[in-house]
mmCIF file of C-alpha atoms in Angstrom:
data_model
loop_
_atom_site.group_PDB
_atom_site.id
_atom_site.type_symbol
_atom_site.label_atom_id
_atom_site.label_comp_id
_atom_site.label_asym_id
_atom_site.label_seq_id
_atom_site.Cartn_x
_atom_site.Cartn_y
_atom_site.Cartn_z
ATOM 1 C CA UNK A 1 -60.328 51.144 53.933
ATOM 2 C CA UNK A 2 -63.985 50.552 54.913
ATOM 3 C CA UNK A 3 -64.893 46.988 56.418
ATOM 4 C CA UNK A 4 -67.195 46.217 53.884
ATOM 5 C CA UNK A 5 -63.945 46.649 51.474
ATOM 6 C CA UNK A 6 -62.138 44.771 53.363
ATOM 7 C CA UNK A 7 -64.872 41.769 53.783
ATOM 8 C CA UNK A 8 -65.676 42.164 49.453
ATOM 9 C CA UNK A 9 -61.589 41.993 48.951
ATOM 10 C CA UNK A 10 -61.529 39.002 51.716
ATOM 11 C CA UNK A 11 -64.594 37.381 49.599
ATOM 12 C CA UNK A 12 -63.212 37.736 46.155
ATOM 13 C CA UNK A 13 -59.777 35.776 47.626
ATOM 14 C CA UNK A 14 -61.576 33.144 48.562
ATOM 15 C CA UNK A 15 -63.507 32.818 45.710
ATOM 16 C CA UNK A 16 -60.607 32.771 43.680
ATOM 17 C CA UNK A 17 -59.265 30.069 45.968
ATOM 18 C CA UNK A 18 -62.021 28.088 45.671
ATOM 19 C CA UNK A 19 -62.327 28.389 41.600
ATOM 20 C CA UNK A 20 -58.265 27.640 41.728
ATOM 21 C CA UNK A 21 -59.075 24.187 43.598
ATOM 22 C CA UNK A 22 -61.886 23.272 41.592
ATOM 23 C CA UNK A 23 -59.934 23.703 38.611
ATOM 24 C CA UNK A 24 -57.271 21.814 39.468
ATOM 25 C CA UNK A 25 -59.321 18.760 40.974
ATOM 26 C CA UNK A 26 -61.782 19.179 37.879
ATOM 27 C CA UNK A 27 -62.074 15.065 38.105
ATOM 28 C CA UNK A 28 -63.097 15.140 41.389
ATOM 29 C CA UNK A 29 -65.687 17.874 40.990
ATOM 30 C CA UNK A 30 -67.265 16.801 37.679
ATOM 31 C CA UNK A 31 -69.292 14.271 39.294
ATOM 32 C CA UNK A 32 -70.950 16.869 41.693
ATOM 33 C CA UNK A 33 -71.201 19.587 39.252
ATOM 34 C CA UNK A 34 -73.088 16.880 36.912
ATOM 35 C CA UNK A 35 -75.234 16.193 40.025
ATOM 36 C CA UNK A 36 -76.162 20.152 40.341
ATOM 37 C CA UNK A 37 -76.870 20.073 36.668
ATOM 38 C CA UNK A 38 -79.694 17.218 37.623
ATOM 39 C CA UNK A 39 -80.628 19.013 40.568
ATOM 40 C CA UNK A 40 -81.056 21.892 38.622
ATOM 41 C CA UNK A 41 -83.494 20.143 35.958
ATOM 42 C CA UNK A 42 -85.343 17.496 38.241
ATOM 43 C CA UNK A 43 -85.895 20.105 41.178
ATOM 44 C CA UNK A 44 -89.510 21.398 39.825
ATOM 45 C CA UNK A 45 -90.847 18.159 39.800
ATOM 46 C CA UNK A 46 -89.899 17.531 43.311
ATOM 47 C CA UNK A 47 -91.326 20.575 44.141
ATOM 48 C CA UNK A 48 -94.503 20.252 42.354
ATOM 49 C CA UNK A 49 -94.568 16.849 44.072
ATOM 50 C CA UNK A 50 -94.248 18.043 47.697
ATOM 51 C CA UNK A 51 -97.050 21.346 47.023
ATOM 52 C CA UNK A 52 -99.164 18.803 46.483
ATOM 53 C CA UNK A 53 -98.771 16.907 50.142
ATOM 54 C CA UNK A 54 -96.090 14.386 49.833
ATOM 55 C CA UNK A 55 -93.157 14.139 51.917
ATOM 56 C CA UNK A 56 -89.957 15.155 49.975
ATOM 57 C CA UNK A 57 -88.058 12.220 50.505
ATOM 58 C CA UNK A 58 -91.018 10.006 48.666
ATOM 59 C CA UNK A 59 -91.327 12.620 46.083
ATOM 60 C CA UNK A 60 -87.355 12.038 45.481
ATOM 61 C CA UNK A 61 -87.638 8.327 45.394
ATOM 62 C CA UNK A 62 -90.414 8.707 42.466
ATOM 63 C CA UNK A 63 -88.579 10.871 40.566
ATOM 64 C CA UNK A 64 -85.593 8.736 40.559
ATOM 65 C CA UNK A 65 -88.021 5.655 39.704
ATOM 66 C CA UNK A 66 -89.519 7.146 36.940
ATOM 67 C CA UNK A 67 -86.646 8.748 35.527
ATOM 68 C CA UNK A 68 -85.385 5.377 35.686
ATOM 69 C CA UNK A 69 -87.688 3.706 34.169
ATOM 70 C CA UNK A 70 -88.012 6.468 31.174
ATOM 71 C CA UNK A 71 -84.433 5.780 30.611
ATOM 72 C CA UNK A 72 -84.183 1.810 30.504
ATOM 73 C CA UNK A 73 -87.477 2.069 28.275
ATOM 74 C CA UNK A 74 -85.684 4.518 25.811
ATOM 75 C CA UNK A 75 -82.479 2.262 25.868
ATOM 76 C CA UNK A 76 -84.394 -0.866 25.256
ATOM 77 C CA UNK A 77 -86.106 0.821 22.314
ATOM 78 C CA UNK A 78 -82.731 2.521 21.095
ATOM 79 C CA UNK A 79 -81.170 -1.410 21.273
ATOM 80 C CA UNK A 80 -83.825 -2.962 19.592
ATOM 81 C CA UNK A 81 -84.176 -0.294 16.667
ATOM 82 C CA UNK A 82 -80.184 -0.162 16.221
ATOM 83 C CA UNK A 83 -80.349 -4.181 16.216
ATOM 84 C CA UNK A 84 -82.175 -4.361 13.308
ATOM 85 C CA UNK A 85 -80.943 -1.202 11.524
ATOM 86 C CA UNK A 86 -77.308 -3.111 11.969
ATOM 87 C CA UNK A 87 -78.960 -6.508 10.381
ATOM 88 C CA UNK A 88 -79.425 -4.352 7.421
ATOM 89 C CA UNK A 89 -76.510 -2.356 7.009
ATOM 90 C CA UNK A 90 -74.356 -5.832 7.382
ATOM 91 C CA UNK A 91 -76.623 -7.126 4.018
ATOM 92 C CA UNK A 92 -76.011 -3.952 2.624
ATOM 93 C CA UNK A 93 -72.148 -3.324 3.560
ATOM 94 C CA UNK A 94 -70.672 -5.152 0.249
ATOM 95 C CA UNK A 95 -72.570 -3.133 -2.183
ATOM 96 C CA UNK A 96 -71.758 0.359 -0.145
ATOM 97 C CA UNK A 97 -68.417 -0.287 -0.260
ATOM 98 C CA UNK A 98 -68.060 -1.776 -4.569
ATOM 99 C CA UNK A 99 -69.942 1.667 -4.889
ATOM 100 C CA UNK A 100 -67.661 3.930 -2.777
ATOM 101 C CA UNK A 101 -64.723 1.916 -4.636
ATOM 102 C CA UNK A 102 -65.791 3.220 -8.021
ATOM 103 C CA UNK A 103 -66.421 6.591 -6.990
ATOM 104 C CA UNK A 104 -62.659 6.422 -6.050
ATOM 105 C CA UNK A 105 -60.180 8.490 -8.951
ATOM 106 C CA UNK A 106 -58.274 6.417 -11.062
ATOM 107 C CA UNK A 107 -55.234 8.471 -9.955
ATOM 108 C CA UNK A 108 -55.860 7.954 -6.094
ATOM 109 C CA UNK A 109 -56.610 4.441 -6.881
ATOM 110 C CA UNK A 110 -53.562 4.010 -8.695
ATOM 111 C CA UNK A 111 -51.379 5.873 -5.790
ATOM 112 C CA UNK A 112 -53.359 3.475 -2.637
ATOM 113 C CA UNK A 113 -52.380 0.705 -4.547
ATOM 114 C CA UNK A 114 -55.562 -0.480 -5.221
ATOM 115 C CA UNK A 115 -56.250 -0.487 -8.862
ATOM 116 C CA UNK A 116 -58.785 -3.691 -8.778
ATOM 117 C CA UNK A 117 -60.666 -4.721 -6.182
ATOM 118 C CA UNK A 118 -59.207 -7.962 -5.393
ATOM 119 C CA UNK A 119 -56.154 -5.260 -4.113
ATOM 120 C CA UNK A 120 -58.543 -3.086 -2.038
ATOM 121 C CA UNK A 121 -59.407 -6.271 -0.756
ATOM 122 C CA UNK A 122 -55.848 -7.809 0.214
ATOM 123 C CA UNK A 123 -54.883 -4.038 1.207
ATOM 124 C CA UNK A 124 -58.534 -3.796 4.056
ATOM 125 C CA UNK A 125 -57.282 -6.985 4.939
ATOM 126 C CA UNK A 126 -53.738 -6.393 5.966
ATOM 127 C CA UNK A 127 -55.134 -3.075 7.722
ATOM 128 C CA UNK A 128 -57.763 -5.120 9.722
ATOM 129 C CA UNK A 129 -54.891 -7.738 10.724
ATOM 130 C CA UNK A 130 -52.747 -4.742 11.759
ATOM 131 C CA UNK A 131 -55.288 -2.818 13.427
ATOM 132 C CA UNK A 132 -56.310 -5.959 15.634
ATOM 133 C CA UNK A 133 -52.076 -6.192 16.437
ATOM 134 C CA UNK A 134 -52.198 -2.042 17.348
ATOM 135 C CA UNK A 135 -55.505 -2.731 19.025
ATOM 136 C CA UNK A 136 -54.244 -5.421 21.419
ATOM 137 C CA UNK A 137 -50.705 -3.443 22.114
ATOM 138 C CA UNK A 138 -52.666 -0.407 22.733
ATOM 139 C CA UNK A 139 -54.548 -2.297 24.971
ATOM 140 C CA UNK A 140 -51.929 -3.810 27.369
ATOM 141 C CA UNK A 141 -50.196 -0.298 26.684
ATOM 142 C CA UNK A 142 -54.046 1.126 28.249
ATOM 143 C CA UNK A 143 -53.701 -1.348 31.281
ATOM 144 C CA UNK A 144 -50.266 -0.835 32.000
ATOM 145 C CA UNK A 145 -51.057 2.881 32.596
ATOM 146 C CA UNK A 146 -54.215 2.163 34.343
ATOM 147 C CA UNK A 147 -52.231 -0.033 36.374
ATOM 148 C CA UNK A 148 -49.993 2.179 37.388
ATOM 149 C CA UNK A 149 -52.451 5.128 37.668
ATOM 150 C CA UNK A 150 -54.572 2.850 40.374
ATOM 151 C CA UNK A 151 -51.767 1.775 42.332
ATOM 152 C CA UNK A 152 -49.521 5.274 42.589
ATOM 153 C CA UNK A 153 -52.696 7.892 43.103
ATOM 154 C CA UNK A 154 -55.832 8.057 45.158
ATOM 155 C CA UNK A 155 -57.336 10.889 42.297
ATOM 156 C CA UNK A 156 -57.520 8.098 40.153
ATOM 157 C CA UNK A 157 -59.745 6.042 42.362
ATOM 158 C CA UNK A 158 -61.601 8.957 43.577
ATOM 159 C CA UNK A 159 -62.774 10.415 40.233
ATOM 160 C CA UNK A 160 -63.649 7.062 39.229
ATOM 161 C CA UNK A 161 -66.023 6.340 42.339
ATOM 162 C CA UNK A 162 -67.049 9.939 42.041
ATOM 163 C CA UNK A 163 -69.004 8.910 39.307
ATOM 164 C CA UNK A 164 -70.600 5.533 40.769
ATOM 165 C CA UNK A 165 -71.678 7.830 43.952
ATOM 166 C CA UNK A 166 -73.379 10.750 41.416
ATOM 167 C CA UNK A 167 -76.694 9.208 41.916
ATOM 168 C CA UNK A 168 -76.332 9.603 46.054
ATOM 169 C CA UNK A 169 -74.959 13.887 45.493
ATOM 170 C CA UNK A 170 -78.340 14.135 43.748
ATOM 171 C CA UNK A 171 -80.264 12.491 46.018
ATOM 172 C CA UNK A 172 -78.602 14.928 49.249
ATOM 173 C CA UNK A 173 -78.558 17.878 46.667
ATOM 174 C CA UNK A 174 -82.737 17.243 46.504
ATOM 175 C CA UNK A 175 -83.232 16.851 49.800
ATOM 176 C CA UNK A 176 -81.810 19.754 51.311
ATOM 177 C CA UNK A 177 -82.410 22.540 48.527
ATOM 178 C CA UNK A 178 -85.042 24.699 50.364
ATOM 179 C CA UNK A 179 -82.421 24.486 53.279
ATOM 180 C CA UNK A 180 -79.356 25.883 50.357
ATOM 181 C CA UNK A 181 -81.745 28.359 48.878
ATOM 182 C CA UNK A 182 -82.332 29.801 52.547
ATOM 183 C CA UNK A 183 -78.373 29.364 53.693
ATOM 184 C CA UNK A 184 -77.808 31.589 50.984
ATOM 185 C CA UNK A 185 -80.102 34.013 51.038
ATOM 186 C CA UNK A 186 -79.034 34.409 54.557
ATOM 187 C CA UNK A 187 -75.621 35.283 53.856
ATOM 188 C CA UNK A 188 -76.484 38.243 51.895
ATOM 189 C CA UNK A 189 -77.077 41.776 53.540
ATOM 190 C CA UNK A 190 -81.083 42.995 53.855
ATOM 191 C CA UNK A 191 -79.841 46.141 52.255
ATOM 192 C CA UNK A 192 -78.840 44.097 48.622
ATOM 193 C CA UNK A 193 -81.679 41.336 49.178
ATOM 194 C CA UNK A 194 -83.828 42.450 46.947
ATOM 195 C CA UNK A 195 -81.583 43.109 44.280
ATOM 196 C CA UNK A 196 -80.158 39.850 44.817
ATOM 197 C CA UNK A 197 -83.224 38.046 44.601
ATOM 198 C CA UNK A 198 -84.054 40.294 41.063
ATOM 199 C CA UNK A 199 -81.482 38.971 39.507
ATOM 200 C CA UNK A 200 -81.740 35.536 40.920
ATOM 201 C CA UNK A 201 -85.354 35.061 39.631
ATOM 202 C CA UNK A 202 -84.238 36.468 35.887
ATOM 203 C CA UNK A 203 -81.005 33.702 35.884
ATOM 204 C CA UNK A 204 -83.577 30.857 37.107
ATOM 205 C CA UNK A 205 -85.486 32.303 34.103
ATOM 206 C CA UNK A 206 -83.004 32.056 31.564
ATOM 207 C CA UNK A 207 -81.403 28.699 32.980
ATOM 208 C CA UNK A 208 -84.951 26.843 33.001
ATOM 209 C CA UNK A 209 -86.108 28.287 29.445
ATOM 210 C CA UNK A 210 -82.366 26.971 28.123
ATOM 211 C CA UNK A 211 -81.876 23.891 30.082
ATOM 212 C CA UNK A 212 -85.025 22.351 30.214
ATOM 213 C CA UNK A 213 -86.254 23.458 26.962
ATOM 214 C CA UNK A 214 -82.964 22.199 25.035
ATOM 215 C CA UNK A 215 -83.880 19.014 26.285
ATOM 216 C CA UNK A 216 -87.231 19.032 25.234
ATOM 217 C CA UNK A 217 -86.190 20.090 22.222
ATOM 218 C CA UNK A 218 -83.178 17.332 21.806
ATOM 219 C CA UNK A 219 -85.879 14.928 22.040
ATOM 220 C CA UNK A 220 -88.607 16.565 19.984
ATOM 221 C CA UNK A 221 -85.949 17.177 17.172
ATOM 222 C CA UNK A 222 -84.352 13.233 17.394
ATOM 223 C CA UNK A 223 -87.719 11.771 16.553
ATOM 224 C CA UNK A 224 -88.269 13.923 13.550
ATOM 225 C CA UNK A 225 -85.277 13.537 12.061
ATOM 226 C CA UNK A 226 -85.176 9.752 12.460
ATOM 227 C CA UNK A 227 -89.187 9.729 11.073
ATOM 228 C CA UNK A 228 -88.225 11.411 7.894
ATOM 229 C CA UNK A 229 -84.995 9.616 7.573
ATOM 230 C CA UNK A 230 -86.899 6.560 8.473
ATOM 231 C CA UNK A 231 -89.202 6.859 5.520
ATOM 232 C CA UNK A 232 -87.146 8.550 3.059
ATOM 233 C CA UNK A 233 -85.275 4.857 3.359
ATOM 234 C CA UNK A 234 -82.040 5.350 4.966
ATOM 235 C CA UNK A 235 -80.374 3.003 6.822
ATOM 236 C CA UNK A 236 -79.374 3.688 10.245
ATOM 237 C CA UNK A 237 -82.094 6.220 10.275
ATOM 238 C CA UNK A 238 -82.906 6.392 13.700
ATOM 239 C CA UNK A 239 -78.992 5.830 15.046
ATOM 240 C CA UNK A 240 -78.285 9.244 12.683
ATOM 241 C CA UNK A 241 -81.815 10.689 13.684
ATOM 242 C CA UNK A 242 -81.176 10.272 17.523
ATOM 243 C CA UNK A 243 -77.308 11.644 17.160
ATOM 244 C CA UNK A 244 -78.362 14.349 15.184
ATOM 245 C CA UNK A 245 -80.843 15.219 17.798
ATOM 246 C CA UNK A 246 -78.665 14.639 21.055
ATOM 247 C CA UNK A 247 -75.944 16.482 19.404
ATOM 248 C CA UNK A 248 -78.144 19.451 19.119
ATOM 249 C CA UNK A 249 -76.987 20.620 22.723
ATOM 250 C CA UNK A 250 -74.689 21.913 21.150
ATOM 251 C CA UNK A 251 -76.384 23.963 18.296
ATOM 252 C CA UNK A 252 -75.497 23.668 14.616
ATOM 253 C CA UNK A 253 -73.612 20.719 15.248
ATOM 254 C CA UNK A 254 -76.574 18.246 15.278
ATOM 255 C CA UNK A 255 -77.930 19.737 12.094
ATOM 256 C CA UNK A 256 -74.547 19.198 10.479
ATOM 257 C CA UNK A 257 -73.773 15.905 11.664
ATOM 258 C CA UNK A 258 -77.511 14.881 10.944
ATOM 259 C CA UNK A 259 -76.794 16.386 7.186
ATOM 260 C CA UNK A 260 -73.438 15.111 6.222
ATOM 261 C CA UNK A 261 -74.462 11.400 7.460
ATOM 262 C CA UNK A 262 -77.482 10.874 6.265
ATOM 263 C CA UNK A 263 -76.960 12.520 2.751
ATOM 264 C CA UNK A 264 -73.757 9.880 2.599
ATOM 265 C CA UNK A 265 -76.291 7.269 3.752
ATOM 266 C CA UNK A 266 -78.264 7.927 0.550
ATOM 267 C CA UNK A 267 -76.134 8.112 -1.857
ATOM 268 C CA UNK A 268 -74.628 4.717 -1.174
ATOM 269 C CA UNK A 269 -77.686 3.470 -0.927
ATOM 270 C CA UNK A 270 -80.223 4.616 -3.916
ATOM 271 C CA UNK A 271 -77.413 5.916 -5.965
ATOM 272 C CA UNK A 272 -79.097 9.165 -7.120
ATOM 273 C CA UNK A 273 -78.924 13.010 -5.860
ATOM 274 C CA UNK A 274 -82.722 12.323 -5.530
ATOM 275 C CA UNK A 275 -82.629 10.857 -1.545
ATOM 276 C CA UNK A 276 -79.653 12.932 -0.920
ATOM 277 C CA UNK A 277 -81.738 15.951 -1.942
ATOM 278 C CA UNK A 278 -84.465 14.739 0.396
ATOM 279 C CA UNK A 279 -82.261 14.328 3.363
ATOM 280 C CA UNK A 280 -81.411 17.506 3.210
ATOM 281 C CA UNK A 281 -84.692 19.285 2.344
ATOM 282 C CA UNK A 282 -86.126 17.233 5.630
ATOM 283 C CA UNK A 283 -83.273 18.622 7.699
ATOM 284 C CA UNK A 284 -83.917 21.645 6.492
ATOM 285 C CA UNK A 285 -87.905 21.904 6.928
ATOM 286 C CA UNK A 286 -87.150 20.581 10.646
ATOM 287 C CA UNK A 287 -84.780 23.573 11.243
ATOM 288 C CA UNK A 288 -87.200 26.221 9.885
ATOM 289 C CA UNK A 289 -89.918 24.360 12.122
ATOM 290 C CA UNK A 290 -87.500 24.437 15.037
ATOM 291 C CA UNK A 291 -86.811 28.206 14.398
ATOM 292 C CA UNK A 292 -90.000 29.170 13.875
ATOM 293 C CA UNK A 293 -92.592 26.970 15.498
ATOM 294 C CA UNK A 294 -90.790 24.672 18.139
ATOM 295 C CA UNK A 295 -87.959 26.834 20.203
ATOM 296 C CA UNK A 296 -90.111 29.918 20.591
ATOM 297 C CA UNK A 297 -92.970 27.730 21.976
ATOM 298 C CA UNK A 298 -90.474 25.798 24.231
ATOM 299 C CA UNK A 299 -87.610 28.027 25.119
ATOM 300 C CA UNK A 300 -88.828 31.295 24.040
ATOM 301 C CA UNK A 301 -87.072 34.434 23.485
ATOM 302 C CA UNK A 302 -85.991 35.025 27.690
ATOM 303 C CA UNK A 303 -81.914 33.253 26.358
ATOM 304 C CA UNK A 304 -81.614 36.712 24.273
ATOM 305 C CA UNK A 305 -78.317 35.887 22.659
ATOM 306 C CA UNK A 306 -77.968 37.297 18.818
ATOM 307 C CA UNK A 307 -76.438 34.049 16.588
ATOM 308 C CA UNK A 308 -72.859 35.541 16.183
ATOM 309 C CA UNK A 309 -72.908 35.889 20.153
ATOM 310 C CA UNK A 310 -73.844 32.444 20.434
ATOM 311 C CA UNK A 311 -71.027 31.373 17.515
ATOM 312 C CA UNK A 312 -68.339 33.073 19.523
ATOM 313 C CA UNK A 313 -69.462 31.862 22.773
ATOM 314 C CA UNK A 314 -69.391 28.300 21.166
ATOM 315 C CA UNK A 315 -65.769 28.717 19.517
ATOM 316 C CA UNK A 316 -64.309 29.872 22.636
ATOM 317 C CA UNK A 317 -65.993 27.624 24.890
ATOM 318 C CA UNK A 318 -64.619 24.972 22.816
ATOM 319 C CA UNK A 319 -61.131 25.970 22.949
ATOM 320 C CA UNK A 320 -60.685 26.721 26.435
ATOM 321 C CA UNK A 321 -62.485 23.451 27.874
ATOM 322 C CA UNK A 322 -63.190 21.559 25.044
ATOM 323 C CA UNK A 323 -66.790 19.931 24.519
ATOM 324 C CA UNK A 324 -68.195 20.349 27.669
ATOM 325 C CA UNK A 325 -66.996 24.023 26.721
ATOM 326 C CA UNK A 326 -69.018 24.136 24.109
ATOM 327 C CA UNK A 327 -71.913 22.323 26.075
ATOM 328 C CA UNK A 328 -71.850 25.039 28.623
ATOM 329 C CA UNK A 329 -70.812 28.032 26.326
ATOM 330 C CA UNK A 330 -74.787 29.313 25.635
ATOM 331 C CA UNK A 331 -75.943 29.000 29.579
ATOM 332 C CA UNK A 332 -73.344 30.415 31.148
ATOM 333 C CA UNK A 333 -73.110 33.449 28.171
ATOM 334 C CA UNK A 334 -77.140 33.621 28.899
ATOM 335 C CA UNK A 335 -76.600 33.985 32.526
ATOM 336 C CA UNK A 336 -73.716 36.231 31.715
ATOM 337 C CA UNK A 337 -76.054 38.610 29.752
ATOM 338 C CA UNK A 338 -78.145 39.060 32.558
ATOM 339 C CA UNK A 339 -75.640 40.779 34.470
ATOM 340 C CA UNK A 340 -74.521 43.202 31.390
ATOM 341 C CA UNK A 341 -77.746 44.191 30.664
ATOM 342 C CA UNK A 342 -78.027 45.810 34.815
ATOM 343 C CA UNK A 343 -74.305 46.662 34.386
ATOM 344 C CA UNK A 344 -75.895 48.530 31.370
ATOM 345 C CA UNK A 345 -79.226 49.994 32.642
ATOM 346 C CA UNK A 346 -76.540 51.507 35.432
ATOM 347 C CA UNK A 347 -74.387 53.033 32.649
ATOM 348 C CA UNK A 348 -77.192 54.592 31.105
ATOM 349 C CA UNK A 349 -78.367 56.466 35.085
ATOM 350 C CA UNK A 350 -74.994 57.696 35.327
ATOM 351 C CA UNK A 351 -74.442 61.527 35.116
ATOM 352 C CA UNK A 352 -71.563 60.779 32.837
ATOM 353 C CA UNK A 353 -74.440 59.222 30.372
ATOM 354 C CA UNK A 354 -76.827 62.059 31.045
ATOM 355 C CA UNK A 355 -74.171 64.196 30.542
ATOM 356 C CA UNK A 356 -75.133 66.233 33.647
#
């Protein structure tokens, strides 16, 4: 066996290792993969900064103070907005729910018990006085276990401050990536550098059209759904609109959350299949826009994944991690593809394809 068989065998080990201990500390290393993530999206604009003359440690620091400050702006304005949509969903709550009630079968009415609604009543009141009794049980049950959890294990305390210390990761994780890039690049051989640095370049190119442009287009799609929602008259609009938008990370799953609400919204509210129908028909003139106007001007067409690939990739992520699965399951696929499509260009300059 050849050294560099050996040293590709010895390297594969330790990755394995390495995966192995991740996995199995997954609390530990959340906080710093979440901080790579970051790193990952805020890096151009330190870079930009620093082309430009500043020292990298300022152009850090002003990134931080402006993403800062974009955030505590958006949740003041997400506070305020939900503040008053809650004012009138509280005026509104009686008549939702004497509507819902008569929508209710006779038969399933009759079975709950609650054939008039001074029953439904006395029944949502019992619940509510139970729930508060489960709620306060589970909650001693909740400290107990904490309890015990802080005082037997160190994990416990160390994925918790894990997350508190995020913010310093991505500070060190800024400062020294030129230094990373360079470490790396270092400890691969001349001969594969350039292929290395190919392939590199096309997964920076697929991760930064995904990444940043789902983001972009998160926030594009949350304030067009909540200004058609908005004037269409539903309440909560811009709770449902922002959700629906958020949850678009993961796709399909916005749309249908955005959907199902707000068309439930409307029907307590007007009473008619008219708002309902609008709801929808805004959802769905957003989602031809996104499709046909808004992704391939912000992410473009460099992800390359055909819908039932990016289905599958979503089903499976799910299952095997759960939802941040499913928030991963398109990137990683994406970067995946890159690699299939060389491991396929090499298939097709084999002698065995040529048939020579």
């Amino acid at each position: 066996m050849t050294s560099e068989k050996k040293f590709l065998i010895i390297a594969m080990l330790f990755a394995l290792v390495a995966l192995t201990v991740i996995f199995l500390s997954g609390t530990v290393f959340l906080p710093v993969f979440i901080a790579l993530i970051l790193t990952y999206i805020l890096n151009p604009l330190v870079a930009k900064l620093t082309e430009r003359g500043m020292n990298r440690t300022l152009a850090i620091i002003l990134v931080f103070l402006v993403l800062v400050l974009l955030a505590t702006l958006a949740i003041l304005f997400f506070i305020v907005s939900i503040k008053g949509e809650l004012g009138s969903i509280e005026i509104n709550l009686p008549e939702y729910a004497n509507r819902l009630y008569n929508y209710i079968p006779a038969g399933v009415k009759a079975y709950l018990d609650i054939e008039t609604s001074e029953k439904a009543y006395q029944h949502l009141t019992t619940a509510l006085e139970r729930l508060r009794g489960i709620s306060f049980s589970l909650f001693k049950e909740t400290f107990a276990v904490v309890t015990r959890a802080f005082s037997s294990t160190l994990a416990f305390v160390l994925s918790i401050l894990g997350y508190f210390i995020t913010p310093i990761y991505l500070f060190y994780f800024l400062q020294d990536m030129p230094e990373l890039k360079t470490t790396l690049l270092n400890l691969v051989p001349e001969r594969y550098r350039p292929w290395f640095c190919q392939k590199a370049a096309e997964v920076d190119e697929v991760l930064s059209s995904f990444v940043r442009g789902q983001l972009m287009l998160c926030a594009i799609l949350a304030v067009l759904y909540s200004i058609g929602l908005y004037f269409i008259g539903i309440d909560l609009a811009i709770l449902i609109g922002t959700i629906s938008g958020l949850l678009f990370m993961i796709p399909y799953l916005g749309t249908l959350f955005g959907i199902v609400f707000s068309m439930l919204m409307a029907f307590l509210k007007f009473h008619d299949l008219l708002h309902p129908m609008l709801c929808l028909g805004w959802f769905m003139l957003v989602q031809a826009a996104e499709g046909g106007i808004i992704t391939p001007k912000i992410v473009g067409n460099k992800v390359g994944l055909h819908p039932v690939v990016t289905i599958l990739a979503l089903l499976m992520g799910g299952q095997w991690f759960g939802i941040f699965g499913m928030l991963l399951a398109v990137p990683v696929t994406a970067v995946l593809n890159v690699f299939f499509r060389s491991l396929l260009d090499y298939y097709r300059s084999t002698a065995y394809y040529k048939g020579a």
